[in-house]
Short mmCIF file of C-alpha atoms and ligand atoms in Angstrom, two decimals:
data_model
loop_
_atom_site.label_atom_id
_atom_site.label_comp_id
_atom_site.label_asym_id
_atom_site.label_seq_id
_atom_site.Cartn_x
_atom_site.Cartn_y
_atom_site.Cartn_z
CA ASN A 1 -4.67 -11.95 -16.55
CA PHE A 2 -2.62 -12.11 -13.31
CA GLN A 3 -4.30 -12.00 -10.01
CA VAL A 4 -2.69 -9.99 -6.81
CA LEU A 5 -3.95 -10.45 -3.28
CA THR A 6 -4.00 -8.35 -0.56
CA ILE A 7 -5.62 -7.53 3.08
CA GLY A 8 -6.01 -4.52 4.92
CA ASP A 9 -8.34 -2.36 6.55
CA ALA A 10 -10.05 0.76 4.81
CA MET A 11 -11.08 3.91 6.14
CA ILE A 12 -13.56 6.51 5.41
CA THR A 13 -11.29 9.87 5.29
CA MET A 14 -12.78 13.36 5.82
CA ASN A 15 -10.87 16.22 4.38
CA PRO A 16 -11.24 19.52 5.78
CA VAL A 17 -12.63 22.37 3.42
CA THR A 18 -10.69 24.85 5.03
CA THR A 19 -7.58 25.00 6.66
CA GLY A 20 -6.92 25.14 10.65
CA PRO A 21 -7.26 23.40 13.74
CA LEU A 22 -10.01 20.55 13.34
CA ARG A 23 -11.89 21.96 16.27
CA TYR A 24 -12.98 24.80 13.88
CA VAL A 25 -13.37 22.70 11.16
CA THR A 26 -16.99 22.59 9.99
CA HIS A 27 -17.06 21.39 6.68
CA PHE A 28 -15.51 18.26 5.22
CA GLU A 29 -15.12 16.07 2.16
CA ARG A 30 -15.86 13.03 2.31
CA LYS A 31 -13.15 10.59 0.65
CA LEU A 32 -11.60 7.06 1.28
CA GLY A 33 -8.49 5.15 1.61
CA GLY A 34 -6.32 2.54 3.14
CA ALA A 35 -2.84 1.51 1.90
CA GLU A 36 -4.02 -1.86 0.78
CA LEU A 37 -7.35 -0.87 -1.28
CA ASN A 38 -5.38 2.06 -2.83
CA PHE A 39 -3.09 -0.59 -4.07
CA ALA A 40 -5.66 -2.77 -4.70
CA ILE A 41 -7.45 0.15 -6.72
CA GLY A 42 -4.04 0.52 -8.26
CA CYS A 43 -3.80 -2.84 -9.55
CA ALA A 44 -7.12 -2.71 -11.06
CA ARG A 45 -6.35 0.22 -13.01
CA LEU A 46 -3.49 -1.06 -14.31
CA GLY A 47 -5.54 -3.98 -15.82
CA LEU A 48 -4.72 -6.76 -13.05
CA ASN A 49 -7.09 -8.61 -11.40
CA ALA A 50 -7.10 -7.58 -7.54
CA LYS A 51 -8.58 -9.46 -4.79
CA TRP A 52 -8.61 -7.25 -1.68
CA VAL A 53 -9.42 -9.39 1.55
CA SER A 54 -11.11 -7.21 4.46
CA ARG A 55 -14.15 -6.18 6.52
CA LEU A 56 -16.38 -3.58 6.72
CA GLY A 57 -18.85 -2.06 9.23
CA LYS A 58 -22.60 -3.08 8.53
CA ASP A 59 -23.01 0.49 7.95
CA GLU A 60 -23.69 3.29 5.60
CA PHE A 61 -19.78 4.06 5.16
CA GLY A 62 -18.95 0.48 4.89
CA ARG A 63 -21.36 0.58 1.89
CA VAL A 64 -19.69 3.69 0.69
CA ILE A 65 -16.16 1.56 0.60
CA TYR A 66 -17.80 -1.77 -0.77
CA ASN A 67 -19.50 0.35 -3.39
CA PHE A 68 -16.12 2.39 -4.56
CA ALA A 69 -14.07 -0.51 -4.40
CA LYS A 70 -16.44 -2.93 -6.48
CA GLY A 71 -16.84 0.10 -8.92
CA GLU A 72 -13.09 0.26 -9.57
CA GLY A 73 -13.13 -3.52 -10.33
CA VAL A 74 -11.54 -4.88 -6.99
CA ASP A 75 -12.55 -8.11 -6.34
CA VAL A 76 -14.72 -8.05 -3.16
CA SER A 77 -15.67 -11.61 -3.04
CA GLU A 78 -13.48 -11.62 0.51
CA VAL A 79 -15.00 -8.50 2.12
CA GLU A 80 -17.74 -9.05 4.68
CA PHE A 81 -19.99 -6.97 6.36
CA VAL A 82 -19.74 -7.32 10.32
CA GLU A 83 -22.18 -6.16 13.08
CA ASN A 84 -20.94 -3.97 16.14
CA HIS A 85 -17.51 -2.78 14.41
CA PRO A 86 -18.39 0.48 12.36
CA THR A 87 -16.54 1.28 9.44
CA SER A 88 -13.19 3.41 10.37
CA VAL A 89 -12.95 7.03 10.06
CA ASN A 90 -10.40 9.33 9.84
CA PHE A 91 -10.06 13.29 10.05
CA LYS A 92 -7.42 15.24 8.32
CA GLU A 93 -6.14 18.66 9.79
CA ILE A 94 -4.40 20.86 7.26
CA SER A 95 -2.66 23.64 8.45
CA GLU A 96 -2.57 27.41 7.24
CA SER A 97 1.40 26.12 6.11
CA GLY A 98 -0.11 23.03 4.27
CA ALA A 99 1.10 20.25 6.67
CA GLY A 100 -1.40 17.82 7.45
CA LYS A 101 -2.26 15.76 10.38
CA THR A 102 -4.47 12.69 10.87
CA PHE A 103 -6.82 12.04 13.26
CA TYR A 104 -8.21 8.12 13.78
CA TYR A 105 -11.32 6.35 14.67
CA ARG A 106 -10.32 2.84 14.00
CA HIS A 107 -10.25 1.60 17.45
CA HIS A 108 -12.85 -1.08 17.19
CA SER A 109 -12.34 -1.68 13.10
CA PRO A 110 -14.25 -3.90 11.29
CA ILE A 111 -10.92 -5.93 10.18
CA LEU A 112 -10.47 -7.18 14.21
CA THR A 113 -12.87 -9.72 13.45
CA LEU A 114 -11.18 -11.41 10.90
CA LYS A 115 -9.42 -14.39 12.49
CA PRO A 116 -6.60 -16.79 10.97
CA SER A 117 -9.28 -19.66 10.00
CA ASP A 118 -10.63 -16.85 7.80
CA ILE A 119 -7.73 -17.76 5.38
CA HIS A 120 -9.43 -20.72 3.91
CA ASP A 121 -7.00 -23.17 1.84
CA ASP A 122 -8.12 -21.90 -1.33
CA ILE A 123 -8.11 -18.24 -1.01
CA LEU A 124 -4.63 -18.41 -3.15
CA SER A 125 -6.20 -20.27 -6.29
CA GLY A 126 -5.10 -18.59 -9.11
CA VAL A 127 -2.84 -15.91 -7.23
CA SER A 128 0.29 -14.82 -8.86
CA LEU A 129 1.22 -12.41 -6.28
CA VAL A 130 0.60 -11.57 -2.78
CA HIS A 131 1.20 -8.09 -0.81
CA ILE A 132 0.98 -7.52 2.41
CA THR A 133 1.89 -4.05 3.88
CA GLY A 134 3.00 -3.11 7.33
CA VAL A 135 -0.20 -0.94 8.41
CA PHE A 136 -2.67 -4.30 8.54
CA LEU A 137 -0.18 -5.96 11.20
CA ALA A 138 0.48 -2.75 13.33
CA ILE A 139 -3.52 -2.90 13.64
CA ASP A 140 -3.83 -5.73 16.06
CA ASP A 141 -1.52 -8.36 17.48
CA VAL A 142 -3.21 -11.24 15.98
CA ASN A 143 -3.03 -9.87 12.32
CA PHE A 144 0.43 -10.94 12.20
CA SER A 145 -1.03 -14.79 12.32
CA ILE A 146 -3.14 -14.00 9.85
CA ALA A 147 -0.50 -12.57 7.90
CA GLU A 148 1.61 -15.76 8.79
CA ARG A 149 -1.09 -18.28 7.33
CA ILE A 150 -1.28 -16.18 3.97
CA LEU A 151 2.70 -16.04 4.24
CA GLN A 152 2.72 -19.77 4.59
CA LEU A 153 0.15 -20.62 2.15
CA ALA A 154 2.20 -18.63 -0.77
CA LYS A 155 5.47 -19.98 0.29
CA SER A 156 3.84 -23.72 0.19
CA LYS A 157 2.43 -22.77 -3.49
CA GLY A 158 5.70 -20.94 -4.46
CA ILE A 159 3.56 -17.62 -4.71
CA PRO A 160 5.68 -14.41 -4.39
CA VAL A 161 5.23 -12.44 -1.73
CA SER A 162 5.85 -8.25 -2.00
CA PHE A 163 5.59 -6.33 1.35
CA ASP A 164 5.69 -2.73 2.31
CA PRO A 165 6.39 -1.88 5.85
CA ASN A 166 4.53 1.26 5.24
CA ILE A 167 5.32 2.45 9.25
CA ARG A 168 2.87 4.04 10.97
CA LEU A 169 4.33 5.41 14.55
CA LYS A 170 0.99 6.04 15.53
CA LEU A 171 -0.27 2.50 15.54
CA TRP A 172 2.60 1.02 17.08
CA THR A 173 6.18 1.41 18.16
CA ILE A 174 9.43 1.31 16.47
CA GLU A 175 10.31 -1.74 18.69
CA GLU A 176 6.92 -3.70 18.00
CA ALA A 177 7.36 -2.90 14.23
CA ARG A 178 10.73 -4.10 13.73
CA GLU A 179 9.75 -7.50 15.88
CA THR A 180 6.84 -8.36 13.71
CA TYR A 181 8.97 -7.23 10.92
CA LYS A 182 11.86 -9.68 11.38
CA LYS A 183 9.50 -12.57 11.37
CA ILE A 184 7.98 -11.26 8.12
CA PHE A 185 11.21 -10.68 6.00
CA PRO A 186 11.72 -14.22 5.33
CA TYR A 187 8.60 -14.90 3.31
CA VAL A 188 9.83 -11.52 1.00
CA ASN A 189 10.91 -11.71 -2.16
CA ILE A 190 10.33 -7.93 -3.04
CA LEU A 191 10.62 -5.41 -0.14
CA LEU A 192 9.19 -2.18 -1.23
CA THR A 193 10.19 0.52 1.24
CA GLY A 194 11.16 4.17 1.90
CA LEU A 195 14.85 5.25 2.23
CA ASP A 196 14.24 7.05 5.67
CA GLU A 197 11.88 3.89 6.69
CA ILE A 198 14.61 1.75 5.75
CA ARG A 199 16.79 3.11 7.44
CA LEU A 200 14.37 3.62 10.45
CA ILE A 201 13.33 -0.21 10.37
CA THR A 202 17.20 -1.68 10.43
CA GLY A 203 19.27 1.00 11.50
CA PHE A 204 21.43 0.56 8.82
CA ASP A 205 22.54 3.26 6.70
CA SER A 206 25.27 2.47 4.46
CA THR A 207 24.46 0.60 1.14
CA VAL A 208 26.81 -1.99 2.01
CA ASP A 209 24.59 -2.83 5.04
CA LEU A 210 21.75 -2.82 3.32
CA GLU A 211 22.75 -5.45 0.55
CA LYS A 212 23.90 -7.42 3.71
CA PHE A 213 19.94 -7.08 5.14
CA ALA A 214 18.76 -7.99 2.06
CA LYS A 215 21.03 -10.95 1.38
CA ASN A 216 20.36 -12.03 5.25
CA TYR A 217 16.65 -12.42 4.56
CA GLU A 218 17.00 -13.71 0.92
CA ILE A 219 15.24 -10.92 0.05
CA ASN A 220 15.22 -10.76 -3.99
CA SER A 221 14.44 -7.32 -4.87
CA LEU A 222 14.97 -4.68 -2.27
CA VAL A 223 12.93 -1.64 -3.40
CA ILE A 224 13.76 1.77 -2.48
CA LYS A 225 11.31 4.43 -3.24
CA ASP A 226 12.65 8.12 -2.15
CA GLY A 227 9.94 10.63 -3.32
CA GLU A 228 10.77 13.23 -6.25
CA LYS A 229 14.28 11.55 -6.53
CA GLY A 230 12.80 8.88 -7.59
CA SER A 231 13.59 4.78 -6.66
CA LYS A 232 16.10 2.06 -6.76
CA VAL A 233 16.49 -1.75 -6.50
CA TYR A 234 19.06 -4.03 -5.11
CA GLN A 235 18.56 -7.37 -7.09
CA ASP A 236 21.30 -9.84 -8.47
CA GLY A 237 24.13 -8.66 -6.64
CA LYS A 238 23.64 -4.98 -8.09
CA TRP A 239 21.89 -1.97 -7.85
CA THR A 240 19.63 -0.49 -10.60
CA GLU A 241 18.13 3.22 -10.57
CA ALA A 242 15.55 5.35 -12.11
CA LYS A 243 14.83 8.78 -11.74
CA ALA A 244 11.50 10.29 -10.94
CA PHE A 245 9.35 12.16 -13.21
CA LYS A 246 9.23 15.75 -13.12
CA VAL A 247 5.30 17.00 -12.45
CA ARG A 248 3.62 19.34 -9.72
CA ALA A 249 2.86 17.40 -6.96
CA ILE A 250 -0.22 18.51 -4.87
CA ASP A 251 -0.65 15.69 -2.77
CA THR A 252 1.75 12.79 -2.14
CA VAL A 253 -0.30 10.74 0.06
CA GLY A 254 -0.71 7.16 -1.82
CA ALA A 255 2.24 7.78 -4.49
CA GLY A 256 3.88 4.68 -2.49
CA ASP A 257 1.06 2.53 -2.63
CA GLY A 258 0.88 3.59 -6.65
CA PHE A 259 4.51 2.59 -7.01
CA ASP A 260 3.72 -0.63 -5.11
CA ALA A 261 1.06 -1.36 -7.76
CA GLY A 262 3.20 -0.27 -10.67
CA PHE A 263 6.41 -2.21 -9.42
CA VAL A 264 4.09 -5.39 -9.04
CA TYR A 265 2.87 -5.04 -12.74
CA GLY A 266 6.07 -4.82 -14.41
CA TYR A 267 7.40 -7.51 -12.05
CA LEU A 268 4.39 -9.85 -13.22
CA HIS A 269 4.57 -8.69 -16.80
CA ASN A 270 8.17 -9.88 -16.73
CA TYR A 271 9.72 -6.06 -17.42
CA SER A 272 12.98 -5.34 -17.11
CA LEU A 273 14.41 -3.70 -13.88
CA GLU A 274 14.79 -0.33 -15.76
CA GLU A 275 11.39 -0.59 -17.02
CA THR A 276 9.83 -1.60 -13.59
CA LEU A 277 11.25 1.23 -11.93
CA GLN A 278 10.57 3.60 -14.47
CA PHE A 279 6.69 2.43 -14.96
CA ALA A 280 6.05 2.42 -10.91
CA ASN A 281 7.95 5.77 -10.93
CA GLY A 282 5.27 6.59 -13.66
CA VAL A 283 2.63 5.42 -11.58
CA GLY A 284 3.97 7.42 -8.06
CA ALA A 285 4.31 10.84 -9.86
CA LEU A 286 0.72 10.71 -12.05
CA VAL A 287 -0.99 10.04 -8.03
CA THR A 288 0.97 13.41 -6.87
CA THR A 289 -0.84 14.96 -9.48
CA VAL A 290 -4.29 14.51 -7.89
CA SER A 291 -5.60 15.37 -4.24
CA GLY A 292 -6.77 12.42 -2.45
CA ASP A 293 -5.20 9.36 -1.59
CA ASN A 294 -6.50 6.84 -4.37
CA GLU A 295 -7.86 9.30 -7.04
CA GLY A 296 -4.87 9.67 -9.08
CA LEU A 297 -4.13 6.19 -9.78
CA PRO A 298 -3.63 6.07 -13.15
CA TYR A 299 -5.03 3.40 -15.97
CA LEU A 300 -2.52 1.47 -17.74
CA GLU A 301 -2.99 3.75 -21.11
CA GLU A 302 -2.23 7.09 -18.98
CA VAL A 303 1.02 5.53 -17.54
CA ASN A 304 2.16 4.50 -20.61
CA ALA A 305 1.53 7.72 -22.19
CA PHE A 306 3.07 9.48 -19.44
CA ILE A 307 6.22 8.03 -19.39
CA HIS A 308 6.69 7.81 -23.32
CA ASN A 309 5.88 11.80 -23.22
CA GLU A 310 2.85 11.01 -25.55
CA ASN A 311 -0.24 13.23 -25.92
CA ILE A 312 -3.44 11.32 -25.14
CA VAL A 313 -6.21 13.40 -27.37
CA GLU A 314 -8.79 14.67 -25.28
CA ARG A 315 -11.33 15.84 -27.75
P1 ATP B 401 4.09 7.58 1.36
O1 ATP B 401 3.76 5.81 1.82
O2 ATP B 401 3.40 8.35 1.77
O3 ATP B 401 3.02 7.36 -0.31
P2 ATP B 401 6.72 6.26 0.06
O4 ATP B 401 7.55 6.85 0.88
O5 ATP B 401 5.94 5.04 0.37
O6 ATP B 401 5.24 7.11 0.49
P3 ATP B 401 7.48 7.82 -2.10
O7 ATP B 401 8.98 7.38 -2.26
O8 ATP B 401 6.96 9.40 -1.58
O9 ATP B 401 6.79 6.63 -1.20
O10 ATP B 401 6.96 7.95 -3.25
C1 ATP B 401 7.06 7.28 -4.09
C2 ATP B 401 7.49 7.14 -5.69
O11 ATP B 401 6.56 7.99 -6.27
C3 ATP B 401 9.02 7.50 -5.89
O12 ATP B 401 9.66 6.79 -5.77
C4 ATP B 401 8.58 8.37 -6.51
O13 ATP B 401 8.85 7.80 -8.00
C5 ATP B 401 7.18 9.01 -7.11
N1 ATP B 401 7.33 10.12 -6.20
C6 ATP B 401 6.98 11.00 -5.01
N2 ATP B 401 6.79 11.66 -4.80
C7 ATP B 401 6.96 12.63 -5.95
C8 ATP B 401 7.29 13.93 -6.59
N3 ATP B 401 7.31 14.82 -5.89
N4 ATP B 401 7.56 14.19 -7.96
C9 ATP B 401 7.88 12.72 -8.66
N5 ATP B 401 7.50 12.01 -8.31
C10 ATP B 401 7.42 11.39 -7.07
#
């Protein structure tokens, strides 16, 4: 059984029960999210052993997240509770038209207590792949040093690295993001990004320029997610594409994290590129059919049944 490791902050998400300006909303549904935790849950549901490195506040919400992650089968042996840093929270606002906004309360996030020295030498023992996202990097400057320590360890052990820039312009500027990504890319084997995102990061628009970018940083697989159009990958000097599945999408948040988990699963199991993209598209599509950032992440048999168009006997 393959083990993957990821690192990042998780949050309580308060979803409004009614639409309209947040200041008038009085009822919320409590959920939880965080790109890396979503990824870890996605991997665990597919049957991978997913280790999530994090810090949570020593408070009620910290317990909620810890118990949820543990219940999902995520390895929480590198998660600690810390004092004086309340677990992060965000509130969503849904306008009458359906557009969403997020208000973050994560200024003293517990993950800020994590130090490079917490990344001990044997943290990667048994690990087959490391997954880093740009959200972790955006939260605090020191997180680059933490990520760098993990990436150097991975490099010295020959462990492949996947990276999702997951750009969040509410957390840093495009210039800051670009500077940091430039230092991360040389370590990356699999870059999992959105089409608009990679254009924003590199400033490149044409396929040829994106190919040059991948070659320049020696990125083996440049994977581009494109929502309801599907996904493609540039690897071994050629592009391979897979169409998205047709679904009734009701909440697209978390589709990208689920796709990442699916891609990593296919990669580790030596699927062909076509199969890997199809599998990852299947996971992404299924995530969009359920409301919530991680509730829709499918189990292995569900993705397989979905992509092969088989029915699961429900009763
Ligand atoms: P986010 O970070 O907001 O989750 P992303 O840009 O990383 O998004 P998307 O491209 O939105 O990721 O979605 C990832 C994958 O999920 C897509 O490549 C596609 O396979 C699948 N997917 C997303 N939206 C849809 C949809 N409406 N219908 C079918 N499949 C979808």
